[in-house]
Amino acid sequence: MSIYDKYEAVIGLEIHAQLSTKSKAYTSDSTEFGNLPNTNISPISLGHPGTLPRINKNNIEYAVKLGIAVNADIREHNEFARKNYFYADLPKGYQITQDTTPICNNGHITLFPNTDKERNINITRIHLEEDAGKSIHDQDPFNTLIDLNRAGVALVEIVSEPEIKSAEEASEYVSQVRKLVRYLEICDGNMEEGSLRCDANVSVMLKGSENFGERTETKNMNSISNVKRAIEYEIKRQIDLLEAGGQINMETRSFNAVDGSTFLLRSKEEAHDYRYFPEPDLQPTLVKQDYIDRVKETLPLMPNDLFKKYTQEFGLSDYDANIIIESKPVALYFDKLTSLTKNYKAAANWLNGPIKSHLNKNAQTIEGLSNMKPKDVAEIIELIDSGKISNSIAEQKIFPLKINGKESALEIAERLNLIQESGDDAIVDYIKQVFEQNPDEVERYKNGEKQLTGFLMGQLMRVSGGKADPKKANQLIREMLG
Ligand code: ADP
Ligand code: MG
Protein backbone atom coordinates (compact mmCIF):
# COMPACT_ATOMS: atom_id res chain seq x y z
CA MET A 1 0.00 0.00 0.00
CA SER A 2 1.43 3.38 -0.97
CA ILE A 3 1.55 6.17 1.60
CA TYR A 4 -1.01 8.08 -0.46
CA ASP A 5 -3.60 5.34 0.09
CA LYS A 6 -3.49 5.89 3.84
CA TYR A 7 -5.02 9.35 3.55
CA GLU A 8 -8.22 10.89 2.30
CA ALA A 9 -8.59 14.44 1.07
CA VAL A 10 -11.17 16.97 2.28
CA ILE A 11 -11.91 19.86 -0.06
CA GLY A 12 -14.16 22.91 0.19
CA LEU A 13 -14.40 25.42 -2.65
CA GLU A 14 -15.11 29.14 -2.65
CA ILE A 15 -16.22 30.37 -6.06
CA HIS A 16 -16.49 34.03 -6.96
CA ALA A 17 -18.77 34.69 -9.91
CA GLN A 18 -18.86 38.14 -11.46
CA LEU A 19 -22.47 39.06 -12.17
CA SER A 20 -23.09 40.05 -15.77
CA THR A 21 -25.33 42.99 -14.92
CA LYS A 22 -24.63 46.09 -17.02
CA SER A 23 -23.72 48.32 -14.10
CA LYS A 24 -21.70 47.81 -10.93
CA ALA A 25 -22.95 46.63 -7.54
CA TYR A 26 -23.49 50.01 -5.86
CA THR A 27 -23.09 52.56 -8.70
CA SER A 28 -24.23 52.98 -12.29
CA ASP A 29 -20.69 52.63 -13.71
CA SER A 30 -20.47 50.27 -16.67
CA THR A 31 -19.12 46.74 -16.13
CA GLU A 32 -18.08 46.23 -19.75
CA PHE A 33 -14.95 44.10 -20.05
CA GLY A 34 -11.93 45.29 -22.05
CA ASN A 35 -12.54 49.05 -21.97
CA LEU A 36 -9.57 51.42 -21.60
CA PRO A 37 -8.23 51.34 -18.03
CA ASN A 38 -9.95 53.66 -15.55
CA THR A 39 -12.84 54.61 -17.83
CA ASN A 40 -15.61 52.62 -16.06
CA ILE A 41 -15.37 54.71 -12.91
CA SER A 42 -17.11 57.48 -10.99
CA PRO A 43 -16.63 59.32 -7.70
CA ILE A 44 -18.69 56.59 -6.03
CA SER A 45 -16.56 53.65 -7.18
CA LEU A 46 -13.45 55.71 -6.37
CA GLY A 47 -14.77 56.13 -2.85
CA HIS A 48 -14.67 59.92 -2.77
CA PRO A 49 -15.91 61.46 0.47
CA GLY A 50 -19.58 62.28 0.53
CA THR A 51 -20.61 59.77 -2.14
CA LEU A 52 -23.26 57.19 -1.38
CA PRO A 53 -23.63 53.62 -2.66
CA ARG A 54 -26.99 52.32 -3.89
CA ILE A 55 -28.09 48.72 -4.33
CA ASN A 56 -28.38 47.52 -7.92
CA LYS A 57 -31.67 45.60 -7.94
CA ASN A 58 -30.55 43.38 -10.79
CA ASN A 59 -27.80 41.94 -8.63
CA ILE A 60 -30.32 40.92 -6.01
CA GLU A 61 -32.38 39.31 -8.77
CA TYR A 62 -29.37 37.38 -10.11
CA ALA A 63 -28.43 36.11 -6.65
CA VAL A 64 -32.03 35.05 -6.06
CA LYS A 65 -32.05 33.18 -9.38
CA LEU A 66 -28.94 31.32 -8.35
CA GLY A 67 -30.42 30.58 -4.94
CA ILE A 68 -33.58 29.13 -6.48
CA ALA A 69 -31.57 27.06 -8.95
CA VAL A 70 -29.49 25.41 -6.19
CA ASN A 71 -32.48 24.96 -3.86
CA ALA A 72 -31.11 27.33 -1.24
CA ASP A 73 -32.98 29.11 1.54
CA ILE A 74 -33.19 32.76 0.53
CA ARG A 75 -32.88 35.34 3.28
CA GLU A 76 -35.58 37.94 3.70
CA HIS A 77 -33.63 40.53 5.70
CA ASN A 78 -30.31 41.24 3.96
CA GLU A 79 -27.76 43.49 5.58
CA PHE A 80 -24.48 44.75 4.24
CA ALA A 81 -21.15 45.06 5.99
CA ARG A 82 -17.78 46.68 5.42
CA LYS A 83 -14.77 44.41 5.09
CA ASN A 84 -11.82 46.71 5.77
CA TYR A 85 -8.33 46.39 4.40
CA PHE A 86 -5.76 48.64 2.79
CA TYR A 87 -4.66 47.95 -0.76
CA ALA A 88 -3.81 50.15 -3.73
CA ASP A 89 -6.56 48.70 -5.93
CA LEU A 90 -9.21 49.28 -3.25
CA PRO A 91 -9.71 53.04 -3.19
CA LYS A 92 -12.48 53.00 -0.57
CA GLY A 93 -10.35 51.02 1.86
CA TYR A 94 -13.16 48.46 2.27
CA GLN A 95 -15.40 46.18 0.28
CA ILE A 96 -19.13 46.13 0.83
CA THR A 97 -20.12 42.53 1.45
CA GLN A 98 -22.65 40.51 3.44
CA ASP A 99 -20.94 39.29 6.55
CA THR A 100 -23.43 37.51 8.80
CA THR A 101 -26.47 37.71 6.54
CA PRO A 102 -25.64 35.94 3.25
CA ILE A 103 -28.53 36.12 0.80
CA CYS A 104 -28.56 32.30 0.50
CA ASN A 105 -27.86 29.42 2.84
CA ASN A 106 -27.98 25.68 2.18
CA GLY A 107 -28.88 24.18 -1.17
CA HIS A 108 -26.55 21.98 -3.18
CA ILE A 109 -24.66 21.41 -6.42
CA THR A 110 -25.11 18.01 -8.07
CA LEU A 111 -21.98 16.31 -9.36
CA PHE A 112 -22.18 13.94 -12.34
CA PRO A 113 -25.95 14.41 -12.64
CA ASN A 114 -27.95 11.55 -14.14
CA THR A 115 -25.12 9.06 -13.97
CA ASP A 116 -24.33 6.39 -11.42
CA LYS A 117 -21.71 8.72 -9.89
CA GLU A 118 -24.37 11.37 -9.07
CA ARG A 119 -23.75 13.04 -5.69
CA ASN A 120 -24.76 16.30 -4.02
CA ILE A 121 -22.31 18.75 -2.47
CA ASN A 122 -23.96 21.03 0.06
CA ILE A 123 -23.58 24.77 -0.13
CA THR A 124 -22.83 26.65 3.07
CA ARG A 125 -23.73 30.10 1.83
CA ILE A 126 -23.91 32.46 -1.13
CA HIS A 127 -23.38 36.14 -0.48
CA LEU A 128 -23.19 39.32 -2.52
CA GLU A 129 -20.05 41.43 -2.57
CA GLU A 130 -18.07 43.76 -4.79
CA ASP A 131 -14.81 43.23 -6.62
CA ALA A 132 -11.61 45.22 -6.14
CA GLY A 133 -9.65 46.89 -8.96
CA LYS A 134 -6.67 45.29 -10.68
CA SER A 135 -3.00 45.83 -9.95
CA ILE A 136 -0.93 45.35 -13.09
CA HIS A 137 2.66 44.37 -12.41
CA ASP A 138 3.94 43.42 -15.84
CA GLN A 139 3.40 46.46 -18.08
CA ASP A 140 5.80 48.99 -16.57
CA PRO A 141 9.32 48.02 -15.48
CA PHE A 142 9.31 50.28 -12.43
CA ASN A 143 5.73 50.84 -11.33
CA THR A 144 2.64 48.90 -10.52
CA LEU A 145 -0.27 50.21 -12.58
CA ILE A 146 -3.81 50.34 -11.25
CA ASP A 147 -6.96 49.78 -13.30
CA LEU A 148 -10.13 50.51 -11.35
CA ASN A 149 -12.62 49.44 -14.03
CA ARG A 150 -13.33 46.30 -12.03
CA ALA A 151 -13.62 48.09 -8.68
CA GLY A 152 -17.19 47.73 -7.49
CA VAL A 153 -18.31 45.10 -10.01
CA ALA A 154 -20.84 42.80 -8.34
CA LEU A 155 -19.86 39.30 -7.31
CA VAL A 156 -21.54 36.40 -5.66
CA GLU A 157 -19.36 34.14 -3.55
CA ILE A 158 -20.50 30.54 -3.38
CA VAL A 159 -19.00 28.63 -0.45
CA SER A 160 -19.25 24.84 -0.37
CA GLU A 161 -19.22 22.55 2.64
CA PRO A 162 -15.97 20.57 3.00
CA GLU A 163 -17.56 17.55 1.32
CA ILE A 164 -15.57 17.25 -1.88
CA LYS A 165 -13.28 14.24 -1.83
CA SER A 166 -10.96 14.43 -4.82
CA ALA A 167 -9.46 16.73 -7.41
CA GLU A 168 -11.72 15.13 -10.00
CA GLU A 169 -14.84 15.89 -7.95
CA ALA A 170 -13.62 19.45 -7.41
CA SER A 171 -13.24 20.08 -11.13
CA GLU A 172 -16.67 18.55 -11.74
CA TYR A 173 -18.09 20.87 -9.06
CA VAL A 174 -16.61 23.93 -10.77
CA SER A 175 -17.88 22.84 -14.17
CA GLN A 176 -21.38 22.28 -12.77
CA VAL A 177 -21.34 25.76 -11.19
CA ARG A 178 -20.13 27.26 -14.46
CA LYS A 179 -22.83 25.43 -16.41
CA LEU A 180 -25.44 26.68 -13.94
CA VAL A 181 -24.48 30.36 -14.07
CA ARG A 182 -24.30 30.19 -17.85
CA TYR A 183 -27.77 28.60 -18.13
CA LEU A 184 -29.09 31.27 -15.76
CA GLU A 185 -27.25 33.95 -17.76
CA ILE A 186 -26.07 35.63 -14.57
CA CYS A 187 -22.31 35.29 -15.25
CA ASP A 188 -20.40 34.49 -18.43
CA GLY A 189 -18.43 31.82 -16.58
CA ASN A 190 -15.19 32.80 -18.28
CA MET A 191 -12.35 31.68 -16.01
CA GLU A 192 -9.57 33.02 -18.25
CA GLU A 193 -10.94 36.56 -17.96
CA GLY A 194 -11.54 36.06 -14.25
CA SER A 195 -15.35 36.24 -14.34
CA LEU A 196 -15.36 32.95 -12.44
CA ARG A 197 -12.64 32.39 -9.84
CA CYS A 198 -12.11 29.45 -7.54
CA ASP A 199 -10.21 29.18 -4.25
CA ALA A 200 -9.55 25.64 -3.11
CA ASN A 201 -9.39 24.74 0.58
CA VAL A 202 -7.61 21.42 0.91
CA SER A 203 -6.71 19.23 3.85
CA VAL A 204 -5.86 15.55 4.31
CA MET A 205 -6.51 13.11 7.15
CA LEU A 206 -5.98 9.42 7.78
CA LYS A 207 -8.71 7.37 6.12
CA GLY A 208 -11.74 6.95 8.33
CA SER A 209 -10.67 9.68 10.72
CA GLU A 210 -13.34 11.90 12.25
CA ASN A 211 -11.14 14.94 12.57
CA PHE A 212 -10.27 17.10 9.61
CA GLY A 213 -6.64 18.04 9.13
CA GLU A 214 -5.40 21.62 8.97
CA ARG A 215 -6.23 23.22 5.60
CA THR A 216 -4.52 25.45 3.10
CA GLU A 217 -6.30 27.74 0.66
CA THR A 218 -4.95 27.92 -2.92
CA LYS A 219 -5.80 30.78 -5.28
CA ASN A 220 -5.18 31.85 -8.86
CA MET A 221 -6.35 28.93 -10.96
CA ASN A 222 -7.64 30.31 -14.24
CA SER A 223 -9.16 27.16 -15.71
CA ILE A 224 -10.98 24.06 -14.53
CA SER A 225 -8.03 21.86 -15.36
CA ASN A 226 -5.79 24.10 -13.25
CA VAL A 227 -8.17 23.73 -10.30
CA LYS A 228 -7.66 19.99 -10.66
CA ARG A 229 -3.88 20.26 -10.99
CA ALA A 230 -3.55 22.59 -8.01
CA ILE A 231 -5.57 20.26 -5.76
CA GLU A 232 -3.69 17.16 -6.89
CA TYR A 233 -0.43 18.91 -6.11
CA GLU A 234 -1.65 20.15 -2.75
CA ILE A 235 -2.93 16.74 -1.61
CA LYS A 236 0.40 15.12 -2.48
CA ARG A 237 2.42 17.92 -0.89
CA GLN A 238 0.49 17.67 2.36
CA ILE A 239 0.79 13.88 2.57
CA ASP A 240 4.53 14.02 1.82
CA LEU A 241 4.97 16.65 4.50
CA LEU A 242 3.00 14.69 7.12
CA GLU A 243 4.82 11.46 6.30
CA ALA A 244 8.15 13.25 6.73
CA GLY A 245 7.07 14.25 10.22
CA GLY A 246 6.10 17.81 9.35
CA GLN A 247 2.85 19.62 10.01
CA ILE A 248 0.42 21.54 7.83
CA ASN A 249 -0.02 25.21 8.62
CA MET A 250 -3.11 27.18 7.81
CA GLU A 251 -1.93 29.35 4.97
CA THR A 252 -2.85 30.92 1.67
CA ARG A 253 -1.02 29.54 -1.36
CA SER A 254 -0.88 30.44 -5.02
CA PHE A 255 -0.85 28.17 -8.06
CA ASN A 256 1.92 28.24 -10.62
CA ALA A 257 0.44 27.03 -13.91
CA VAL A 258 3.88 26.59 -15.52
CA ASP A 259 5.01 23.68 -13.35
CA GLY A 260 1.72 22.80 -11.64
CA SER A 261 3.00 23.59 -8.14
CA THR A 262 1.58 25.71 -5.33
CA PHE A 263 3.67 28.13 -3.26
CA LEU A 264 3.22 30.07 -0.05
CA LEU A 265 1.55 33.48 -0.41
CA ARG A 266 0.93 34.32 3.24
CA SER A 267 0.58 32.44 6.49
CA LYS A 268 -2.34 32.68 8.88
CA GLU A 269 -0.37 34.96 11.23
CA GLU A 270 -0.28 37.53 8.47
CA ALA A 271 -4.00 37.13 7.84
CA HIS A 272 -6.03 40.31 7.81
CA ASP A 273 -8.37 41.28 10.56
CA TYR A 274 -11.08 42.74 8.42
CA ARG A 275 -12.91 44.49 11.25
CA TYR A 276 -16.33 43.92 9.75
CA PHE A 277 -19.03 46.34 10.77
CA PRO A 278 -22.49 47.15 9.38
CA GLU A 279 -22.38 49.34 6.26
CA PRO A 280 -23.94 52.59 7.49
CA ASP A 281 -24.71 53.94 4.00
CA LEU A 282 -27.00 51.11 2.86
CA GLN A 283 -30.42 50.22 4.15
CA PRO A 284 -31.09 46.51 4.66
CA THR A 285 -32.67 44.99 1.54
CA LEU A 286 -35.84 42.96 1.97
CA VAL A 287 -36.32 39.96 -0.29
CA LYS A 288 -39.93 38.89 0.12
CA GLN A 289 -41.46 35.57 -0.82
CA ASP A 290 -43.71 37.09 -3.51
CA TYR A 291 -40.61 38.62 -5.12
CA ILE A 292 -38.88 35.22 -5.04
CA ASP A 293 -41.97 33.68 -6.64
CA ARG A 294 -41.92 36.26 -9.42
CA VAL A 295 -38.22 35.66 -10.10
CA LYS A 296 -38.90 31.92 -10.16
CA GLU A 297 -41.26 32.44 -13.08
CA THR A 298 -38.48 34.03 -15.12
CA LEU A 299 -36.05 31.14 -14.69
CA PRO A 300 -35.11 29.53 -17.99
CA LEU A 301 -35.33 25.75 -18.44
CA MET A 302 -32.44 24.27 -16.50
CA PRO A 303 -30.22 21.36 -17.55
CA ASN A 304 -32.07 18.90 -15.35
CA ASP A 305 -35.49 19.85 -16.76
CA LEU A 306 -34.09 19.41 -20.25
CA PHE A 307 -32.58 16.04 -19.33
CA LYS A 308 -35.99 14.81 -18.18
CA LYS A 309 -37.70 16.15 -21.29
CA TYR A 310 -35.15 14.55 -23.63
CA THR A 311 -35.06 11.15 -21.96
CA GLN A 312 -38.71 10.82 -20.91
CA GLU A 313 -40.60 12.65 -23.67
CA PHE A 314 -38.16 12.27 -26.55
CA GLY A 315 -36.91 8.79 -25.65
CA LEU A 316 -33.22 9.69 -25.97
CA SER A 317 -30.55 7.74 -24.12
CA ASP A 318 -29.09 9.27 -20.93
CA TYR A 319 -25.81 9.49 -22.79
CA ASP A 320 -27.19 11.50 -25.71
CA ALA A 321 -29.20 13.76 -23.42
CA ASN A 322 -26.19 14.51 -21.23
CA ILE A 323 -24.09 15.55 -24.22
CA ILE A 324 -26.81 17.91 -25.43
CA ILE A 325 -27.41 19.65 -22.10
CA GLU A 326 -23.69 20.14 -21.47
CA SER A 327 -23.83 23.60 -23.03
CA LYS A 328 -26.80 25.91 -23.23
CA PRO A 329 -26.27 27.01 -26.87
CA VAL A 330 -26.24 23.36 -27.95
CA ALA A 331 -29.41 22.69 -25.94
CA LEU A 332 -31.10 25.73 -27.51
CA TYR A 333 -30.10 24.49 -30.96
CA PHE A 334 -31.56 21.07 -30.18
CA ASP A 335 -34.74 22.61 -28.81
CA LYS A 336 -35.23 24.54 -32.04
CA LEU A 337 -34.42 21.48 -34.14
CA THR A 338 -36.92 19.31 -32.29
CA SER A 339 -39.61 21.89 -32.85
CA LEU A 340 -39.06 21.30 -36.59
CA THR A 341 -38.81 17.50 -36.67
CA LYS A 342 -40.41 14.80 -34.58
CA ASN A 343 -37.60 12.35 -35.32
CA TYR A 344 -35.80 13.17 -32.04
CA LYS A 345 -33.38 10.27 -32.24
CA ALA A 346 -32.19 11.35 -35.68
CA ALA A 347 -31.94 14.95 -34.46
CA ALA A 348 -29.70 13.86 -31.55
CA ASN A 349 -27.61 11.66 -33.83
CA TRP A 350 -27.00 14.50 -36.29
CA LEU A 351 -26.15 16.95 -33.53
CA ASN A 352 -23.92 14.66 -31.46
CA GLY A 353 -22.33 13.07 -34.52
CA PRO A 354 -21.47 14.99 -37.70
CA ILE A 355 -22.24 18.47 -36.36
CA LYS A 356 -20.23 18.05 -33.13
CA SER A 357 -17.25 16.65 -34.98
CA HIS A 358 -17.39 19.46 -37.54
CA LEU A 359 -17.38 22.02 -34.71
CA ASN A 360 -14.49 20.29 -32.94
CA LYS A 361 -12.43 19.96 -36.09
CA ASN A 362 -12.87 23.62 -36.96
CA ALA A 363 -12.76 24.96 -33.40
CA GLN A 364 -16.13 26.56 -34.09
CA THR A 365 -19.08 27.26 -31.80
CA ILE A 366 -22.62 26.19 -32.61
CA GLU A 367 -23.78 29.81 -32.67
CA GLY A 368 -21.37 30.41 -35.56
CA LEU A 369 -22.84 27.69 -37.78
CA SER A 370 -24.40 29.88 -40.45
CA ASN A 371 -25.06 27.21 -43.10
CA MET A 372 -26.35 24.47 -40.85
CA LYS A 373 -29.20 25.97 -38.89
CA PRO A 374 -31.74 23.73 -37.16
CA LYS A 375 -34.05 24.10 -40.19
CA ASP A 376 -31.32 22.72 -42.46
CA VAL A 377 -30.83 19.66 -40.27
CA ALA A 378 -34.59 19.20 -40.12
CA GLU A 379 -34.66 19.29 -43.94
CA ILE A 380 -31.99 16.58 -44.20
CA ILE A 381 -33.87 14.39 -41.71
CA GLU A 382 -37.07 14.88 -43.69
CA LEU A 383 -35.33 13.92 -46.96
CA ILE A 384 -34.09 10.70 -45.35
CA ASP A 385 -37.35 9.85 -43.63
CA SER A 386 -39.38 10.34 -46.81
CA GLY A 387 -37.04 7.95 -48.60
CA LYS A 388 -35.60 10.58 -50.97
CA ILE A 389 -31.99 10.10 -49.88
CA SER A 390 -30.23 7.42 -47.87
CA ASN A 391 -28.63 8.10 -44.54
CA SER A 392 -25.14 7.39 -45.84
CA ILE A 393 -25.57 9.65 -48.88
CA ALA A 394 -26.82 12.38 -46.55
CA GLU A 395 -23.85 12.04 -44.24
CA GLN A 396 -21.10 11.54 -46.78
CA LYS A 397 -22.17 13.65 -49.74
CA ILE A 398 -24.77 16.19 -48.70
CA PHE A 399 -23.70 17.17 -45.17
CA PRO A 400 -20.16 18.36 -46.09
CA LEU A 401 -21.48 20.51 -48.95
CA LYS A 402 -24.38 21.87 -46.97
CA ILE A 403 -22.36 22.90 -43.92
CA ASN A 404 -19.98 24.88 -46.13
CA GLY A 405 -22.44 26.45 -48.54
CA LYS A 406 -25.72 28.22 -49.07
CA GLU A 407 -27.39 25.62 -51.30
CA SER A 408 -30.19 23.68 -49.58
CA ALA A 409 -29.88 19.95 -48.98
CA LEU A 410 -32.56 19.23 -51.57
CA GLU A 411 -30.83 21.43 -54.17
CA ILE A 412 -27.56 19.60 -53.56
CA ALA A 413 -29.27 16.21 -53.82
CA GLU A 414 -30.93 17.19 -57.10
CA ARG A 415 -27.84 18.80 -58.61
CA LEU A 416 -25.70 15.72 -57.84
CA ASN A 417 -28.48 13.37 -58.89
CA LEU A 418 -28.60 11.72 -55.48
CA ILE A 419 -32.34 11.42 -55.10
CA GLN A 420 -33.03 7.82 -54.29
CA GLU A 421 -35.20 5.65 -56.49
CA SER A 422 -38.03 4.31 -54.47
CA GLY A 423 -40.31 3.44 -57.39
CA ASP A 424 -40.55 -0.33 -57.69
CA ASP A 425 -39.82 -0.34 -61.43
CA ALA A 426 -36.46 1.36 -61.13
CA ILE A 427 -35.39 -0.86 -58.25
CA VAL A 428 -36.55 -4.00 -60.02
CA ASP A 429 -34.35 -3.02 -62.97
CA TYR A 430 -31.34 -2.67 -60.68
CA ILE A 431 -32.06 -6.01 -59.04
CA LYS A 432 -32.27 -7.71 -62.41
CA GLN A 433 -28.85 -6.34 -63.25
CA VAL A 434 -27.44 -7.67 -59.98
CA PHE A 435 -28.91 -11.13 -60.60
CA GLU A 436 -27.42 -11.21 -64.12
CA GLN A 437 -24.00 -10.26 -62.82
CA ASN A 438 -24.00 -12.71 -59.91
CA PRO A 439 -25.67 -15.95 -61.06
CA ASP A 440 -23.66 -18.15 -58.65
CA GLU A 441 -24.73 -16.24 -55.56
CA VAL A 442 -28.35 -16.26 -56.72
CA GLU A 443 -28.15 -20.04 -57.10
CA ARG A 444 -26.62 -20.47 -53.63
CA TYR A 445 -29.32 -18.24 -52.13
CA LYS A 446 -31.99 -20.41 -53.67
CA ASN A 447 -30.26 -23.46 -52.14
CA GLY A 448 -30.67 -22.00 -48.69
CA GLU A 449 -27.78 -19.56 -48.07
CA LYS A 450 -30.12 -16.78 -47.01
CA GLN A 451 -27.28 -14.69 -45.57
CA LEU A 452 -26.31 -13.80 -49.15
CA THR A 453 -28.99 -11.08 -49.09
CA GLY A 454 -26.33 -8.86 -47.54
CA PHE A 455 -23.99 -9.44 -50.46
CA LEU A 456 -26.74 -8.85 -53.01
CA MET A 457 -27.82 -5.64 -51.25
CA GLY A 458 -24.22 -4.44 -51.43
CA GLN A 459 -24.14 -5.14 -55.17
CA LEU A 460 -27.44 -3.36 -55.58
CA MET A 461 -26.13 -0.25 -53.84
CA ARG A 462 -23.09 -0.32 -56.13
CA VAL A 463 -25.14 -0.71 -59.30
CA SER A 464 -27.61 2.01 -58.25
CA GLY A 465 -24.92 4.36 -57.03
CA GLY A 466 -26.44 4.30 -53.55
CA LYS A 467 -29.75 5.58 -54.84
CA ALA A 468 -31.99 2.58 -54.23
CA ASP A 469 -34.16 2.84 -51.13
CA PRO A 470 -32.65 0.01 -49.04
CA LYS A 471 -35.82 -1.03 -47.25
CA LYS A 472 -37.80 -1.41 -50.42
CA ALA A 473 -34.89 -3.08 -52.23
CA ASN A 474 -34.41 -5.64 -49.49
CA GLN A 475 -38.05 -6.56 -49.61
CA LEU A 476 -38.08 -6.81 -53.42
CA ILE A 477 -34.95 -9.00 -53.55
CA ARG A 478 -36.52 -11.48 -51.16
CA GLU A 479 -39.76 -11.51 -53.17
CA MET A 480 -38.01 -11.97 -56.49
CA LEU A 481 -35.94 -14.89 -55.20
CA GLY A 482 -39.10 -16.50 -53.85
P1 ADP B 1 -12.30 31.69 5.24
O1 ADP B 1 -12.88 33.03 5.52
O2 ADP B 1 -11.26 31.23 6.18
O3 ADP B 1 -11.91 31.54 3.80
P2 ADP B 1 -14.76 30.49 4.65
O4 ADP B 1 -15.83 30.10 5.62
O5 ADP B 1 -14.99 31.62 3.72
O6 ADP B 1 -13.46 30.68 5.51
O7 ADP B 1 -14.42 29.26 3.76
C1 ADP B 1 -14.01 28.13 4.28
C2 ADP B 1 -13.93 27.08 3.18
O8 ADP B 1 -13.03 26.08 3.58
C3 ADP B 1 -15.25 26.40 2.94
O9 ADP B 1 -15.41 26.11 1.59
C4 ADP B 1 -15.11 25.10 3.76
O10 ADP B 1 -15.86 24.05 3.19
C5 ADP B 1 -13.65 24.82 3.60
N1 ADP B 1 -13.07 24.07 4.73
C6 ADP B 1 -13.24 24.28 6.04
N2 ADP B 1 -12.52 23.41 6.77
C7 ADP B 1 -11.84 22.64 5.89
C8 ADP B 1 -10.88 21.56 6.02
N3 ADP B 1 -10.47 21.12 7.18
N4 ADP B 1 -10.39 21.03 4.88
C9 ADP B 1 -10.79 21.50 3.67
N5 ADP B 1 -11.67 22.47 3.50
C10 ADP B 1 -12.18 23.06 4.59
MG1 MG C 1 -12.99 32.71 2.33
Coordinates of N, CA and C in Angstrom, one line a residue, residues 333-344 346-348 350-351 355 371-386 389 399 402 409-410:
Y333 N -30.1 24.9 -29.6 CA -30.1 24.5 -31.0 C -31.0 23.2 -31.1
F334 N -30.8 22.3 -30.1 CA -31.6 21.1 -30.2 C -33.1 21.3 -30.0
D335 N -33.3 22.3 -29.1 CA -34.7 22.6 -28.8 C -35.4 23.1 -30.1
K336 N -34.7 24.0 -30.8 CA -35.2 24.5 -32.0 C -35.4 23.4 -33.1
L337 N -34.4 22.6 -33.2 CA -34.4 21.5 -34.1 C -35.6 20.6 -33.9
T338 N -35.8 20.2 -32.6 CA -36.9 19.3 -32.3 C -38.3 20.0 -32.3
S339 N -38.3 21.3 -32.6 CA -39.6 21.9 -32.9 C -39.9 21.8 -34.4
L340 N -38.9 21.4 -35.1 CA -39.1 21.3 -36.6 C -39.1 19.9 -37.1
T341 N -38.7 18.9 -36.3 CA -38.8 17.5 -36.7 C -39.2 16.7 -35.5
K342 N -40.0 15.7 -35.7 CA -40.4 14.8 -34.6 C -39.5 13.6 -34.5
N343 N -38.5 13.5 -35.4 CA -37.6 12.4 -35.3 C -36.5 12.7 -34.4
Y344 N -36.7 12.7 -33.1 CA -35.8 13.2 -32.0 C -34.5 12.4 -32.0
A346 N -33.0 10.9 -34.6 CA -32.2 11.4 -35.7 C -31.6 12.7 -35.4
A347 N -32.4 13.6 -34.8 CA -31.9 14.9 -34.5 C -30.7 14.9 -33.5
A348 N -30.8 14.0 -32.5 CA -29.7 13.9 -31.6 C -28.5 13.3 -32.3
W350 N -27.6 13.5 -35.4 CA -27.0 14.5 -36.3 C -26.2 15.5 -35.5
L351 N -26.8 15.9 -34.4 CA -26.2 16.9 -33.5 C -24.9 16.4 -32.9
I355 N -22.3 17.0 -36.7 CA -22.2 18.5 -36.4 C -21.2 18.7 -35.3
N371 N -24.4 28.0 -42.0 CA -25.1 27.2 -43.1 C -25.7 25.9 -42.6
M372 N -25.7 25.7 -41.3 CA -26.4 24.5 -40.8 C -27.2 24.8 -39.6
K373 N -28.3 25.6 -39.9 CA -29.2 26.0 -38.9 C -30.1 24.8 -38.6
P374 N -30.8 24.8 -37.5 CA -31.7 23.7 -37.2 C -32.7 23.4 -38.3
K375 N -33.1 24.4 -39.1 CA -34.1 24.1 -40.2 C -33.4 23.3 -41.3
D376 N -32.0 23.5 -41.4 CA -31.3 22.7 -42.5 C -31.2 21.3 -42.1
V377 N -30.9 21.0 -40.8 CA -30.8 19.7 -40.3 C -32.2 19.0 -40.4
A378 N -33.2 19.8 -40.0 CA -34.6 19.2 -40.1 C -34.9 18.8 -41.6
E379 N -34.4 19.6 -42.5 CA -34.7 19.3 -43.9 C -34.0 18.0 -44.3
I380 N -32.7 17.8 -43.9 CA -32.0 16.6 -44.2 C -32.7 15.4 -43.6
I381 N -33.2 15.5 -42.4 CA -33.9 14.4 -41.7 C -35.1 14.0 -42.5
E382 N -35.8 15.1 -42.9 CA -37.1 14.9 -43.7 C -36.8 14.2 -45.0
L383 N -35.7 14.6 -45.7 CA -35.3 13.9 -47.0 C -35.1 12.4 -46.8
I384 N -34.4 12.1 -45.6 CA -34.1 10.7 -45.4 C -35.4 9.9 -45.0
D385 N -36.2 10.6 -44.1 CA -37.4 9.9 -43.6 C -38.4 9.6 -44.7
S386 N -38.4 10.5 -45.7 CA -39.4 10.3 -46.8 C -38.8 9.4 -47.9
I389 N -33.4 10.4 -49.9 CA -32.0 10.1 -49.9 C -31.7 9.1 -48.8
F399 N -24.1 16.4 -46.4 CA -23.7 17.2 -45.2 C -22.5 18.1 -45.4
K402 N -23.4 21.0 -47.6 CA -24.4 21.9 -47.0 C -23.8 22.7 -45.9
A409 N -30.2 21.4 -48.9 CA -29.9 19.9 -49.0 C -30.6 19.4 -50.2
L410 N -31.8 19.8 -50.4 CA -32.6 19.2 -51.6 C -31.9 19.7 -52.9

